[in-house]
Structures are given as C-alpha cells and as structure tokens.
Amino acid sequence: TAFIGPSGCGKSTFLNALSLMDKDYEGEIIINNKNILKFSDIEKDKYHLNIGYIFQNPYLFNKLSVIENVKYVSLIKGKKLGIDDVLKKVDLLKYKNKKVNTLSGGQKQRVNIASNLVSKPFMLLCAEPTGSLDSMNSEKVMEVLKEISKDILVIVVSHDLELLKKYSDDILYLKNGELKNN
C-alpha cells in the first residue's frame, strides 16, 4: 500500500504515528483490534520489535560487512529468519562479506531492508525508500518491496507516483492531513 502527497501533507507524520515514534495524537490507531496509542511500555517494546522501518537514507555501519550489519539487527531484535535466506531475498547473498561503504545506494537500501526482514516483522514502513536512488536502483528496491509484500504488510510513502503505480496494489492520496480519493 502506498501513500502519496505533497510535502507537508502528513505522510511522515502518518508513518511516525504507525511506528509509535510520535505518540502525541488524538484519536485511535487500531491494529489487530488494539489501539496502539494506548499500549503500555512493554507492549510498545514488543510492537517495535515486530515492525520494520526503512528510511530514505539507510542507517548502516559503513565499515562493517553486509552480513555483520544484518547480524547486528538480528541480535537486537531476536533472530527469527536465516540471514542467508534474507540476503538471498534482497539479492545480496553474493555481497554478504563486502563492506557496506563499497556498495551502491540501491545495494545499501537492500541491506537496510534485509536488516529489517531478519526479525520477520508483520509490517514494514518505508519512508521514501527510493528518494535518494537513481531510476535503476529505485526499480530494484521496489521489486524487492513488492516481493516482500506477498508475506507482510508493506506501507510505502513516496513522491514518485509513476513508481507507485507500477508496484503498489493500492495508492492513497494525502492532502492537508486527510485521505483523498485522488
């Protein structure tokens, strides 16, 4: 599912609310029949361990290898999937021993995706995941996200309508903080 809209319309705020990065909102956010805004601290911690968040610019350890970056996250979140399996899913298995600082922007973003997938989240939130990539790498990242969306909920926020039309099942438009049909 994709959300699109002009700068300042509420796309990032929407993702921040869903991720509980921001929690100063009125109303309710219902996921699995629970209002996540009412979660206790322990419930919030469990929730955070079960979602993934992809930023426009990946936050990676550049001097570590691909596999070391993914292992680091798997230790924090609790390994649930095989690291090689996840790297294969994002087409990076052959680069697993390469240092992240030697990779292209698209490859780095796929390391970021792999790091999030290793904990087997139920939802992957993507804030402009292709915003800093060239068209070829943007396509590759969106192909990976489309494949992942067969197993988990992937929510993408972007300005790139053409890319979203090609890869998204649903596109919702945000304008002035409200959902619009078009």
Short mmCIF file of C-alpha atoms in Angstrom, two decimals:
data_model
loop_
_atom_site.label_atom_id
_atom_site.label_comp_id
_atom_site.label_asym_id
_atom_site.label_seq_id
_atom_site.Cartn_x
_atom_site.Cartn_y
_atom_site.Cartn_z
CA THR A 1 0.00 0.00 0.00
CA ALA A 2 1.37 3.40 -0.91
CA PHE A 3 0.69 6.91 0.28
CA ILE A 4 1.50 9.90 -1.88
CA GLY A 5 1.06 13.62 -1.48
CA PRO A 6 2.89 16.93 -1.50
CA SER A 7 5.48 17.88 1.11
CA GLY A 8 3.88 18.77 4.40
CA CYS A 9 0.65 16.83 3.82
CA GLY A 10 1.19 14.33 6.66
CA LYS A 11 2.93 11.34 5.05
CA SER A 12 5.84 11.23 7.51
CA THR A 13 3.54 12.02 10.41
CA PHE A 14 1.39 9.06 9.37
CA LEU A 15 4.39 6.69 9.41
CA ASN A 16 5.66 8.13 12.68
CA ALA A 17 2.27 7.57 14.28
CA LEU A 18 2.07 3.98 12.97
CA SER A 19 5.58 3.26 14.25
CA LEU A 20 4.88 4.96 17.60
CA MET A 21 7.91 7.20 17.05
CA ASP A 22 5.49 10.04 17.68
CA LYS A 23 2.63 9.43 20.03
CA ASP A 24 1.08 12.80 20.76
CA TYR A 25 -2.08 12.30 18.72
CA GLU A 26 -5.78 12.42 19.27
CA GLY A 27 -7.93 9.53 18.16
CA GLU A 28 -7.08 5.90 17.73
CA ILE A 29 -4.78 3.74 15.63
CA ILE A 30 -6.27 0.26 15.57
CA ILE A 31 -4.02 -2.64 14.57
CA ASN A 32 -5.13 -6.21 15.18
CA ASN A 33 -8.13 -4.92 17.12
CA LYS A 34 -5.91 -2.96 19.55
CA ASN A 35 -5.45 0.78 19.91
CA ILE A 36 -1.67 1.02 19.71
CA LEU A 37 -1.73 4.54 21.18
CA LYS A 38 -2.88 3.01 24.47
CA PHE A 39 -0.08 0.41 24.66
CA SER A 40 1.86 0.06 27.89
CA ASP A 41 5.64 0.49 27.69
CA ILE A 42 6.10 -3.29 27.50
CA GLU A 43 3.51 -3.58 24.70
CA LYS A 44 5.25 -0.72 22.82
CA ASP A 45 8.59 -2.52 23.10
CA LYS A 46 7.07 -5.74 21.72
CA TYR A 47 5.39 -3.77 18.94
CA HIS A 48 8.69 -2.10 17.96
CA LEU A 49 10.37 -5.49 17.76
CA ASN A 50 7.74 -6.66 15.30
CA ILE A 51 7.75 -3.82 12.80
CA GLY A 52 10.40 -2.68 10.36
CA TYR A 53 11.18 0.87 9.31
CA ILE A 54 13.01 1.82 6.12
CA PHE A 55 14.24 5.40 5.92
CA GLN A 56 15.17 7.29 2.75
CA ASN A 57 18.83 7.09 3.72
CA PRO A 58 19.80 3.76 5.29
CA TYR A 59 21.31 3.85 8.75
CA LEU A 60 24.08 1.28 8.44
CA PHE A 61 27.51 0.62 9.87
CA ASN A 62 29.58 1.51 6.80
CA LYS A 63 32.80 -0.14 7.99
CA LEU A 64 31.05 -3.45 8.69
CA SER A 65 30.17 -6.03 6.07
CA VAL A 66 26.68 -6.65 4.77
CA ILE A 67 26.30 -9.77 6.91
CA GLU A 68 27.64 -8.02 10.02
CA ASN A 69 25.04 -5.25 9.61
CA VAL A 70 22.22 -7.78 9.33
CA LYS A 71 23.58 -9.87 12.23
CA TYR A 72 23.70 -6.79 14.43
CA VAL A 73 19.99 -6.12 13.95
CA SER A 74 19.15 -9.80 14.35
CA LEU A 75 20.85 -9.78 17.76
CA ILE A 76 18.92 -6.71 18.89
CA LYS A 77 15.52 -7.86 17.63
CA GLY A 78 15.98 -11.58 18.14
CA LYS A 79 16.85 -13.64 15.09
CA LYS A 80 13.82 -15.25 13.53
CA LEU A 81 14.91 -15.83 9.92
CA GLY A 82 18.13 -17.18 8.46
CA ILE A 83 20.43 -14.35 7.45
CA ASP A 84 21.49 -16.01 4.20
CA ASP A 85 17.83 -16.54 3.30
CA VAL A 86 17.09 -12.85 3.87
CA LEU A 87 20.14 -11.74 1.86
CA LYS A 88 19.05 -14.02 -0.97
CA LYS A 89 15.55 -12.47 -0.88
CA VAL A 90 17.05 -8.99 -1.44
CA ASP A 91 19.58 -10.28 -4.00
CA LEU A 92 22.66 -9.57 -1.87
CA LEU A 93 23.89 -13.02 -0.88
CA LYS A 94 26.93 -12.73 -3.14
CA TYR A 95 27.86 -9.43 -1.44
CA LYS A 96 27.48 -10.64 2.15
CA ASN A 97 31.19 -10.19 3.01
CA LYS A 98 31.59 -6.82 1.29
CA LYS A 99 31.92 -3.69 3.41
CA VAL A 100 28.81 -1.55 3.22
CA ASN A 101 30.83 1.54 2.24
CA THR A 102 31.76 -0.18 -1.07
CA LEU A 103 28.13 -0.72 -2.13
CA SER A 104 25.87 1.38 -4.34
CA GLY A 105 23.00 3.35 -2.85
CA GLY A 106 20.49 0.74 -4.00
CA GLN A 107 22.52 -2.09 -2.51
CA LYS A 108 22.75 -0.20 0.79
CA GLN A 109 18.98 0.25 0.81
CA ARG A 110 18.57 -3.50 0.23
CA VAL A 111 20.93 -4.17 3.19
CA ASN A 112 18.63 -1.93 5.19
CA ILE A 113 15.61 -3.95 4.04
CA ALA A 114 17.38 -7.23 4.87
CA SER A 115 18.23 -5.94 8.34
CA ASN A 116 14.55 -5.24 8.92
CA LEU A 117 13.36 -8.56 7.46
CA VAL A 118 15.59 -10.76 9.61
CA SER A 119 13.28 -10.21 12.59
CA LYS A 120 10.26 -11.25 10.49
CA PRO A 121 8.14 -8.12 11.09
CA PHE A 122 4.42 -8.16 10.44
CA MET A 123 4.66 -4.67 8.91
CA LEU A 124 7.38 -2.77 7.05
CA LEU A 125 7.06 1.02 6.98
CA CYS A 126 9.02 2.71 4.18
CA ALA A 127 9.67 6.46 4.20
CA GLU A 128 10.74 7.48 0.69
CA PRO A 129 12.79 4.26 0.24
CA THR A 130 13.83 5.27 -3.29
CA GLY A 131 14.11 9.02 -2.71
CA SER A 132 17.90 9.13 -2.94
CA LEU A 133 18.33 6.46 -5.64
CA ASP A 134 18.71 6.52 -9.40
CA SER A 135 15.92 5.01 -11.51
CA MET A 136 17.60 1.59 -11.92
CA ASN A 137 18.16 1.16 -8.17
CA SER A 138 14.70 2.56 -7.43
CA GLU A 139 13.18 -0.17 -9.59
CA LYS A 140 15.27 -2.88 -7.88
CA VAL A 141 14.26 -1.70 -4.39
CA MET A 142 10.59 -1.53 -5.38
CA GLU A 143 10.78 -5.03 -6.90
CA VAL A 144 12.14 -6.30 -3.57
CA LEU A 145 9.41 -4.50 -1.61
CA LYS A 146 6.73 -5.86 -3.95
CA GLU A 147 8.00 -9.41 -3.40
CA ILE A 148 8.10 -8.88 0.38
CA SER A 149 4.52 -7.59 0.31
CA LYS A 150 3.34 -11.10 -0.53
CA ASP A 151 4.17 -12.11 3.06
CA ILE A 152 3.90 -8.94 5.15
CA LEU A 153 2.20 -5.57 5.04
CA VAL A 154 4.45 -3.05 3.28
CA ILE A 155 3.49 0.62 3.50
CA VAL A 156 5.42 3.00 1.27
CA VAL A 157 5.34 6.78 1.42
CA SER A 158 6.72 8.47 -1.69
CA HIS A 159 6.54 11.40 -4.08
CA ASP A 160 7.12 9.15 -7.13
CA LEU A 161 3.64 8.45 -8.50
CA GLU A 162 4.86 6.57 -11.59
CA LEU A 163 6.91 4.15 -9.49
CA LEU A 164 3.99 3.65 -7.10
CA LYS A 165 1.57 2.99 -9.96
CA LYS A 166 3.89 0.28 -11.24
CA TYR A 167 4.46 -1.55 -7.93
CA SER A 168 1.64 -0.74 -5.49
CA ASP A 169 -1.59 -2.63 -5.01
CA ASP A 170 -3.28 0.44 -3.52
CA ILE A 171 -2.36 4.13 -3.67
CA LEU A 172 -3.90 6.50 -1.17
CA TYR A 173 -3.54 10.25 -1.57
CA LEU A 174 -2.89 12.57 1.36
CA LYS A 175 -3.71 16.24 1.19
CA ASN A 176 -3.64 18.59 4.17
CA GLY A 177 -3.52 15.61 6.55
CA GLU A 178 -6.60 13.94 5.07
CA LEU A 179 -7.02 10.89 2.85
CA LYS A 180 -8.40 11.70 -0.59
CA ASN A 181 -9.57 9.52 -3.46
CA ASN A 182 -7.39 11.46 -5.92
#
